[in-house]
mmCIF file of C-alpha atoms in Angstrom:
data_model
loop_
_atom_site.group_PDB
_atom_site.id
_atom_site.type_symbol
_atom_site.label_atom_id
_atom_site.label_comp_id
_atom_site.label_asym_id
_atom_site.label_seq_id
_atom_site.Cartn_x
_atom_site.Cartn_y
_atom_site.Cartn_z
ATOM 1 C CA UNK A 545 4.658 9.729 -20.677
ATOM 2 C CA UNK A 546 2.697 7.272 -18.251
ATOM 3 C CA UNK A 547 4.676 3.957 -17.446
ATOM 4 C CA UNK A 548 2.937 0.935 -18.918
ATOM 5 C CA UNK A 549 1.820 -1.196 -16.766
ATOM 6 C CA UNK A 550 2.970 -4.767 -16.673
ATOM 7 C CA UNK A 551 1.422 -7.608 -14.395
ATOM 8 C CA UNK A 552 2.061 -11.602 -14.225
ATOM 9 C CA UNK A 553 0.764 -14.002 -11.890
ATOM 10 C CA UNK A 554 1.487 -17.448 -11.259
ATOM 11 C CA UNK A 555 0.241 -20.242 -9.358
ATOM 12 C CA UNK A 556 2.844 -23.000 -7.754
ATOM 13 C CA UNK A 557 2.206 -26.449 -6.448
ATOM 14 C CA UNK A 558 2.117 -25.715 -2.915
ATOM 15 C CA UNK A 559 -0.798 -23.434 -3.790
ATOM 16 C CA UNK A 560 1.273 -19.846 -3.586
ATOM 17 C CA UNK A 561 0.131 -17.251 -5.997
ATOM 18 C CA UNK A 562 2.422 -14.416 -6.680
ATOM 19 C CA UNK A 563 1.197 -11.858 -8.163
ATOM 20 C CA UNK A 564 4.245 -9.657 -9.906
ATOM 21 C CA UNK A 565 3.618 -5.594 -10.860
ATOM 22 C CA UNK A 566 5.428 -2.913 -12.810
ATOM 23 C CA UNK A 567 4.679 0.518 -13.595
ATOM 24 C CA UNK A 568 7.748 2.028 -14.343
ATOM 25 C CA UNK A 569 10.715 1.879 -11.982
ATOM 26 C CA UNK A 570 8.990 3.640 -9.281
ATOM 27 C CA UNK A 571 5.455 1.540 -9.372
ATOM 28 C CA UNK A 572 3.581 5.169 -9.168
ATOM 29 C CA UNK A 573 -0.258 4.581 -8.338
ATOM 30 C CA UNK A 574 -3.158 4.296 -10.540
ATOM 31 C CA UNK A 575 -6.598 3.197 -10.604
ATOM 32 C CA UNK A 576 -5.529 0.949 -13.706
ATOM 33 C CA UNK A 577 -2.840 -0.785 -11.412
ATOM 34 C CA UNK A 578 -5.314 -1.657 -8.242
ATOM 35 C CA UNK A 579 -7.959 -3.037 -10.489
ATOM 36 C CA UNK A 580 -5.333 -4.817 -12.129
ATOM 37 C CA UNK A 581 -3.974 -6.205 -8.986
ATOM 38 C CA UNK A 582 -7.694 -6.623 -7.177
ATOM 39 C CA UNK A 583 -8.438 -8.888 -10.573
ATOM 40 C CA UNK A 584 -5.266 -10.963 -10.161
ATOM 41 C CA UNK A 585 -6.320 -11.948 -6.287
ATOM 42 C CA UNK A 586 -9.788 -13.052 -7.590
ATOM 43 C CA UNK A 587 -8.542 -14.505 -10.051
ATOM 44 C CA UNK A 588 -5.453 -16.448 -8.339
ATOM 45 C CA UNK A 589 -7.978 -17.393 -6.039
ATOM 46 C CA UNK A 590 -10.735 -18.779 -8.098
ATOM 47 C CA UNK A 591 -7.612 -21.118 -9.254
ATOM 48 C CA UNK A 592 -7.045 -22.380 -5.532
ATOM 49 C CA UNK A 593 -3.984 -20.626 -4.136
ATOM 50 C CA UNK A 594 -4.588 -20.790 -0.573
ATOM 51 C CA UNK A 595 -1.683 -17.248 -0.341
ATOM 52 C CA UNK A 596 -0.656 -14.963 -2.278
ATOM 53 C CA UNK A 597 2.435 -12.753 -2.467
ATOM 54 C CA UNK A 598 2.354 -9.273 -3.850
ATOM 55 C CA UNK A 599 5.810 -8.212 -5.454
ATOM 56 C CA UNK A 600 6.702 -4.644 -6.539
ATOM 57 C CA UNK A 601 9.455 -5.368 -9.638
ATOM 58 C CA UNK A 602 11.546 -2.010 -10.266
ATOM 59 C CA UNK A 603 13.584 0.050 -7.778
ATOM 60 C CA UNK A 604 10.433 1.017 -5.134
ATOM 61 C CA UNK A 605 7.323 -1.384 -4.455
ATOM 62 C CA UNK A 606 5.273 2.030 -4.708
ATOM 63 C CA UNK A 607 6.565 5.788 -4.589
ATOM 64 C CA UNK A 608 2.253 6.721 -4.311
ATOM 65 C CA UNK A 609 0.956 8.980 -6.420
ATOM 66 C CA UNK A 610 2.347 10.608 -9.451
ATOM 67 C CA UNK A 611 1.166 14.664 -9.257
ATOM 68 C CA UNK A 612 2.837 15.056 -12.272
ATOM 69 C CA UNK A 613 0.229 12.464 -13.689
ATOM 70 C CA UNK A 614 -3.080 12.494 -15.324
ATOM 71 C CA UNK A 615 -5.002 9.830 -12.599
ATOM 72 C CA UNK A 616 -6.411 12.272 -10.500
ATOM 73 C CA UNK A 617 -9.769 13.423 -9.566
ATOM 74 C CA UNK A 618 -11.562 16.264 -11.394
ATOM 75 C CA UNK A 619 -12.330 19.253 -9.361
ATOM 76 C CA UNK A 620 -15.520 18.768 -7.428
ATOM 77 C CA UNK A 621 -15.443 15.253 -7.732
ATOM 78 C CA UNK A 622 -16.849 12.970 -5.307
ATOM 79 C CA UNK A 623 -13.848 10.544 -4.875
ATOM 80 C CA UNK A 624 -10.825 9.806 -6.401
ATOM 81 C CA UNK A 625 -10.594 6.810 -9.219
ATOM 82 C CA UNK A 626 -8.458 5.342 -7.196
ATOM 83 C CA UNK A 627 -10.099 5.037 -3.788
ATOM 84 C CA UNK A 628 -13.134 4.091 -5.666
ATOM 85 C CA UNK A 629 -11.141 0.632 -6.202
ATOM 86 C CA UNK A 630 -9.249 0.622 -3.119
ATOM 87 C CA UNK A 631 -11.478 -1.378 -1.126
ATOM 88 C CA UNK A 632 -11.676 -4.643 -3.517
ATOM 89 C CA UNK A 633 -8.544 -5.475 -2.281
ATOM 90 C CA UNK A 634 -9.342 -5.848 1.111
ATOM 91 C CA UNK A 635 -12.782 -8.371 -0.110
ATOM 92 C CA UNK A 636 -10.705 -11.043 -0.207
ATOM 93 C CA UNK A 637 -10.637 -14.578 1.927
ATOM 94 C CA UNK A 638 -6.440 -15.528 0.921
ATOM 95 C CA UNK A 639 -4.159 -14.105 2.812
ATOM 96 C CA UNK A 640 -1.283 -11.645 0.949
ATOM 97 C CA UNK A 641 2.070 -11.785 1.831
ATOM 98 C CA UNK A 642 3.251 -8.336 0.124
ATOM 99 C CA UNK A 643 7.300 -8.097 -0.552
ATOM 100 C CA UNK A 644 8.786 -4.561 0.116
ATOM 101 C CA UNK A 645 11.623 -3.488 -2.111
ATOM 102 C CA UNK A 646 12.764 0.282 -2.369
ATOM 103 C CA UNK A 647 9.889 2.337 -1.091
ATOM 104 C CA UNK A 648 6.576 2.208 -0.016
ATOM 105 C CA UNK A 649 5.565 5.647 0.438
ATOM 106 C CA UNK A 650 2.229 7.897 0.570
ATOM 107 C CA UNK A 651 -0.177 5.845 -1.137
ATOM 108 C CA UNK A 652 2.245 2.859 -1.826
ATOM 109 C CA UNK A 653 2.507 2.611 2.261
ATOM 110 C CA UNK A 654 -1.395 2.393 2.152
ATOM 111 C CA UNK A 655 -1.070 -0.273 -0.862
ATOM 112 C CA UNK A 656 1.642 -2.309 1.336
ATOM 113 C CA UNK A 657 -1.332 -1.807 4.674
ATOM 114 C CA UNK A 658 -3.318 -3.828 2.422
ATOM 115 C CA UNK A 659 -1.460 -6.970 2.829
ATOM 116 C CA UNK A 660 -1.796 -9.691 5.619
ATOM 117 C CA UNK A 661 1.732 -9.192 6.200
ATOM 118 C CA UNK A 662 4.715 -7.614 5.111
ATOM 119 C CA UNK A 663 8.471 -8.762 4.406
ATOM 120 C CA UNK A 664 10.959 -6.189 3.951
ATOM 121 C CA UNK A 665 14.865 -5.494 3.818
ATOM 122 C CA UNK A 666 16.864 -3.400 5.826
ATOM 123 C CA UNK A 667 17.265 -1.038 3.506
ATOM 124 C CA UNK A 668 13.415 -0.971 2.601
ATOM 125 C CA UNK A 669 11.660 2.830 3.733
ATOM 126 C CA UNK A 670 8.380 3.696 4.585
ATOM 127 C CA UNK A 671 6.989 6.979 4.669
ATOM 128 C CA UNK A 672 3.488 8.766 5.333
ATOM 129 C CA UNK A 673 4.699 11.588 3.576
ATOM 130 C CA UNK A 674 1.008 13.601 3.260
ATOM 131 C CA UNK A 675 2.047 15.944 5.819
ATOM 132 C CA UNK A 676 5.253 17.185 4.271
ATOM 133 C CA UNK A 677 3.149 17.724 1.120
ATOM 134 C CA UNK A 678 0.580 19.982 2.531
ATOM 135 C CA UNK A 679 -2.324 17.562 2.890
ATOM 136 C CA UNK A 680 -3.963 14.096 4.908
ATOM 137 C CA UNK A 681 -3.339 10.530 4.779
ATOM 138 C CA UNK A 682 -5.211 8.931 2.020
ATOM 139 C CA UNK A 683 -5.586 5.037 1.272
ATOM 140 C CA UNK A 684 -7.982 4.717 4.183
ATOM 141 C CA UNK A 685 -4.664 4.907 6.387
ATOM 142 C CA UNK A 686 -6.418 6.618 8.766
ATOM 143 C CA UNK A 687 -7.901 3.442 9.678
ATOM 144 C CA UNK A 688 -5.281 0.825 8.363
ATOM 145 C CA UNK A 689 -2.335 2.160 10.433
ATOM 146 C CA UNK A 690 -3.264 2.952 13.667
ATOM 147 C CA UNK A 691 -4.901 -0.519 13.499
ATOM 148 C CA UNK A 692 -1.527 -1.913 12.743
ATOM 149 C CA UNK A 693 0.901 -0.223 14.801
ATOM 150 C CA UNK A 694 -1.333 2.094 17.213
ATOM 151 C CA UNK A 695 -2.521 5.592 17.296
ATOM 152 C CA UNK A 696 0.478 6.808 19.051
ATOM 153 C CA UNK A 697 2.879 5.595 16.416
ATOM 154 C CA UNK A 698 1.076 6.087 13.797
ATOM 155 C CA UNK A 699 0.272 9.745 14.989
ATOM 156 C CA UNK A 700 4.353 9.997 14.942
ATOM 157 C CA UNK A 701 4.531 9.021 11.449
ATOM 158 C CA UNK A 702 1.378 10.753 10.101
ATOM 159 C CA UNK A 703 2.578 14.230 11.633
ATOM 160 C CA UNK A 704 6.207 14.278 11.132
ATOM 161 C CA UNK A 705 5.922 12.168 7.222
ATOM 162 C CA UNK A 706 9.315 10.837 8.541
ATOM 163 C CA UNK A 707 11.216 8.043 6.933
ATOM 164 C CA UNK A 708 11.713 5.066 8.705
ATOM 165 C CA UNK A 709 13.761 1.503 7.381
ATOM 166 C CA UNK A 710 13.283 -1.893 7.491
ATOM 167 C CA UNK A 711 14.256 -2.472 11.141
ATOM 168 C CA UNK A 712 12.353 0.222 12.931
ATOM 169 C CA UNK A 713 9.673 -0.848 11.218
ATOM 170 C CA UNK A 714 10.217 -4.388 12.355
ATOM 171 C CA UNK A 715 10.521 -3.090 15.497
ATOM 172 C CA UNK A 716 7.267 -0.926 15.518
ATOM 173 C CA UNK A 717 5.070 -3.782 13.646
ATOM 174 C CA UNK A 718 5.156 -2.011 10.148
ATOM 175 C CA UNK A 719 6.382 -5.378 8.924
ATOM 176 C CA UNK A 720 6.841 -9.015 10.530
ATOM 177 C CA UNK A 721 9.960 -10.261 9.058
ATOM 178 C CA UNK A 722 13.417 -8.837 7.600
ATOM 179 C CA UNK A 723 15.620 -10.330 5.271
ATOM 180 C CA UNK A 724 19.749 -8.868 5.008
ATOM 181 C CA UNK A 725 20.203 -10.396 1.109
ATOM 182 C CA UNK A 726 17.817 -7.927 -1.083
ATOM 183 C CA UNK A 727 17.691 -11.052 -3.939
ATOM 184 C CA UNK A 728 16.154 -13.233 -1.434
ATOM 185 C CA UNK A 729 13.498 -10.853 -0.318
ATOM 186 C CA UNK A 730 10.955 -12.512 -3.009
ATOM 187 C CA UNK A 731 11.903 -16.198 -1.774
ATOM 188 C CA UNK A 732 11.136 -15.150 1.795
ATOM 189 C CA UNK A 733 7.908 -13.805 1.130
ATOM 190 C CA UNK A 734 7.030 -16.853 -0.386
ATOM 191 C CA UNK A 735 7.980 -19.137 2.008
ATOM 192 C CA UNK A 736 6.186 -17.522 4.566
ATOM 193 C CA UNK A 737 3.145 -17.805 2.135
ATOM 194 C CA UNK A 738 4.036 -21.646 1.725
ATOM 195 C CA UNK A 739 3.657 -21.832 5.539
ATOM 196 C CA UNK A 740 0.035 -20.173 5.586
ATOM 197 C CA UNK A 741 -1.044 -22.298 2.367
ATOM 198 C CA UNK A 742 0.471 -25.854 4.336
ATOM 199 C CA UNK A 743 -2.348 -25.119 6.716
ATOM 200 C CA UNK A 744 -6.248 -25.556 5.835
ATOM 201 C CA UNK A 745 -7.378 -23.420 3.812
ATOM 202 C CA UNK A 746 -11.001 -23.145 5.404
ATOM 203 C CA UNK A 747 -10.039 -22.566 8.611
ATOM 204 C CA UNK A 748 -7.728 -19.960 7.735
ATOM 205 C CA UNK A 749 -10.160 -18.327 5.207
ATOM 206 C CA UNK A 750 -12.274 -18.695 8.359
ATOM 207 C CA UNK A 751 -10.273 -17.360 10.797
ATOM 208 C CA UNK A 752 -8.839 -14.311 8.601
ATOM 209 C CA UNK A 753 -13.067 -13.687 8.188
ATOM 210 C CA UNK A 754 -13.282 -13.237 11.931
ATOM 211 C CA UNK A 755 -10.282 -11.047 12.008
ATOM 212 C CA UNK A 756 -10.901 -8.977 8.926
ATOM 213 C CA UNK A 757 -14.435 -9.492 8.326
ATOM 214 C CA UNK A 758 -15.604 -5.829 8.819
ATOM 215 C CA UNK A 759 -12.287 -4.569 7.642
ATOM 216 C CA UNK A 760 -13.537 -3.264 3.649
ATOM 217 C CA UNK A 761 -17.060 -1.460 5.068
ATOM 218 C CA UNK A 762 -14.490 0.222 7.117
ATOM 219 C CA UNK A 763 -12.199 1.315 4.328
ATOM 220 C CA UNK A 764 -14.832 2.417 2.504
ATOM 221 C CA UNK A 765 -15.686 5.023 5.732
ATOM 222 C CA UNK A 766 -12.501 5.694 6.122
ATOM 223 C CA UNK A 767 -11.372 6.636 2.285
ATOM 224 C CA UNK A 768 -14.920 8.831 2.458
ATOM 225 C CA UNK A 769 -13.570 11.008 4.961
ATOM 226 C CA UNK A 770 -9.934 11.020 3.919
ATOM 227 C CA UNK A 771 -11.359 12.175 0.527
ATOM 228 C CA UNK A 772 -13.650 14.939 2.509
ATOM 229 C CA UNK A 773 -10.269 16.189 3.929
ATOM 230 C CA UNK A 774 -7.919 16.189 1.090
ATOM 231 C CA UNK A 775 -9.995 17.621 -1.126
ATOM 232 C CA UNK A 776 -10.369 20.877 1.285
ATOM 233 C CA UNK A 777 -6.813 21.040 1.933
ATOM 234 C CA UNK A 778 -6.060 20.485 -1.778
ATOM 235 C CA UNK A 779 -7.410 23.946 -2.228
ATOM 236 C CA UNK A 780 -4.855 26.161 0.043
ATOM 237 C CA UNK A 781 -1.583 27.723 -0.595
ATOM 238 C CA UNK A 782 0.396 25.307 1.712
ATOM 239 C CA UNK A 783 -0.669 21.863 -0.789
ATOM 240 C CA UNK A 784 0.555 24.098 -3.347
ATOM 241 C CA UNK A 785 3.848 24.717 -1.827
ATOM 242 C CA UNK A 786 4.243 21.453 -0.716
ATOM 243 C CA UNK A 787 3.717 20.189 -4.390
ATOM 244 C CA UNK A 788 5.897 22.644 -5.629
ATOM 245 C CA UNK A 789 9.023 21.624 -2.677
ATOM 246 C CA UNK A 790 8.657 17.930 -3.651
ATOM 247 C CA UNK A 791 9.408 18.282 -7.251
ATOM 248 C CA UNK A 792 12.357 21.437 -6.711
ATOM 249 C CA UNK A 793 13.702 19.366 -4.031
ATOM 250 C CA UNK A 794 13.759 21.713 -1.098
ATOM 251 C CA UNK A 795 12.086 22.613 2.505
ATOM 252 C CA UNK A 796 8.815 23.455 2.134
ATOM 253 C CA UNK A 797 7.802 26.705 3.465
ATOM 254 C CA UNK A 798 4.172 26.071 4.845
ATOM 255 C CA UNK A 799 2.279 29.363 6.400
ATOM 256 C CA UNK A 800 -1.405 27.871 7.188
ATOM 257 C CA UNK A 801 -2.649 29.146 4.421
#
């Protein structure tokens, strides 16, 4: 049965948005959920907040992409419904402060790449699992991670699909602050949001233009080629077994096939 998704935004005086998401207690991706969450920025914006948090309720801010789901492609076709939304939420002049509970992982990492910045626990993990599963990175983070953390580090997480926590990824960039109390993780995203909205907002819409200007023309290359790729690989015996090892809970046994 697909989670329902449930999404509430709201709007304080010191012009934070906080836009609030749940798709079941693992957040699984869908096409439904980003233009969900791409229509709360507009619309959070059009209302004046001058930031935004993004806040994963459940266990995980986003476990990716359900296999055992019905949003995929169809065979053949020429992107996925869900990177045909994917760049709308980098069009956007308000900077998004995105809180990281549980896991962000596979597509939910890319999701979490999406943000300005990124507050997480100690006990939050990230993982670029595509590798494990017998495919590519996806979510255009071919382009969004080595710009965050470089190509060497992101070459380290892309190959291996190793799990990292909250403070290596502190450590490597993946996010900008920690918090030790789990229950205050959504407080400290928003008071680093309150500290972006204090300043003007047209210089910093400005000034985020200059920085990430560019930024959605270049998703939109990068999710075309990442599609080129998975869709190949999606094909061979080694996606299959990878799949198949994810749900039994076991090694995979790839032969590069």
């Amino acid at each position: 049965m697909t989670p329902e998704l449930v999404l509430d935004t709201e709007l304080d005086s010191s012009h934070v948005g906080t836009v609030t998401f749940e798709r079941g207690p693992y957040n699984y991706l869908s096409a439904g959920l980003l233009i969900a969450l791409a229509d709360a920025f507009d619309d959070l914006s059009a209302r004046g907040a001058r930031a935004i948090v993004l806040y994963g309720d459940g266990r995980h801010f986003c476990a990716g992409a359900d296999f055992a789901g019905n949003d995929t492609a169809a065979p053949g076709a020429a992107t996925s419904p869900i990177y045909e939304v994917v760049p709308r939420l980098f069009e956007r002049s308000v900077p998004v402060v995105a809180a990281l509970r549980g896991a962000s992982v596979g597509g939910g990492l890319g999701l979490a790449l999406a943000a300005d910045f990124r507050i997480a626990t100690a006990k939050s993990r990230f993982s670029a699992n595509f590798a494990r599963l017998g495919f590519s990175q996806g979510f255009a983070l071919s382009l969004t991670l080595p710009r965050l953390i470089g190509l060497q580090r992101a070459s380290d997480l892309l190959y291996t699909g190793r799990t990292i926590y909250g403070d290596e990824a502190l450590q490597i960039g993946l996010c900008d602050r920690l918090t030790d109390d789990e229950a205050l993780l959504l407080r400290e995203a928003r008071s680093y949001a309150a500290e972006i909205a204090a300043s003007a907002p047209l210089a910093v819409a400005a000034i985020r233009r200059r920085l990430h200007g560019d930024l959605a023309d270049a998703v939109r290359d990068a999710l075309e080629r990442d599609w080129t790729d998975q869709t190949s690989l999606k094909l061979t015996a080694d996606f299959r077994e990878g799949i198949a090892a994810a749900r039994e809970r076991r090694t995979p046994q790839f032969r590069a096939q």
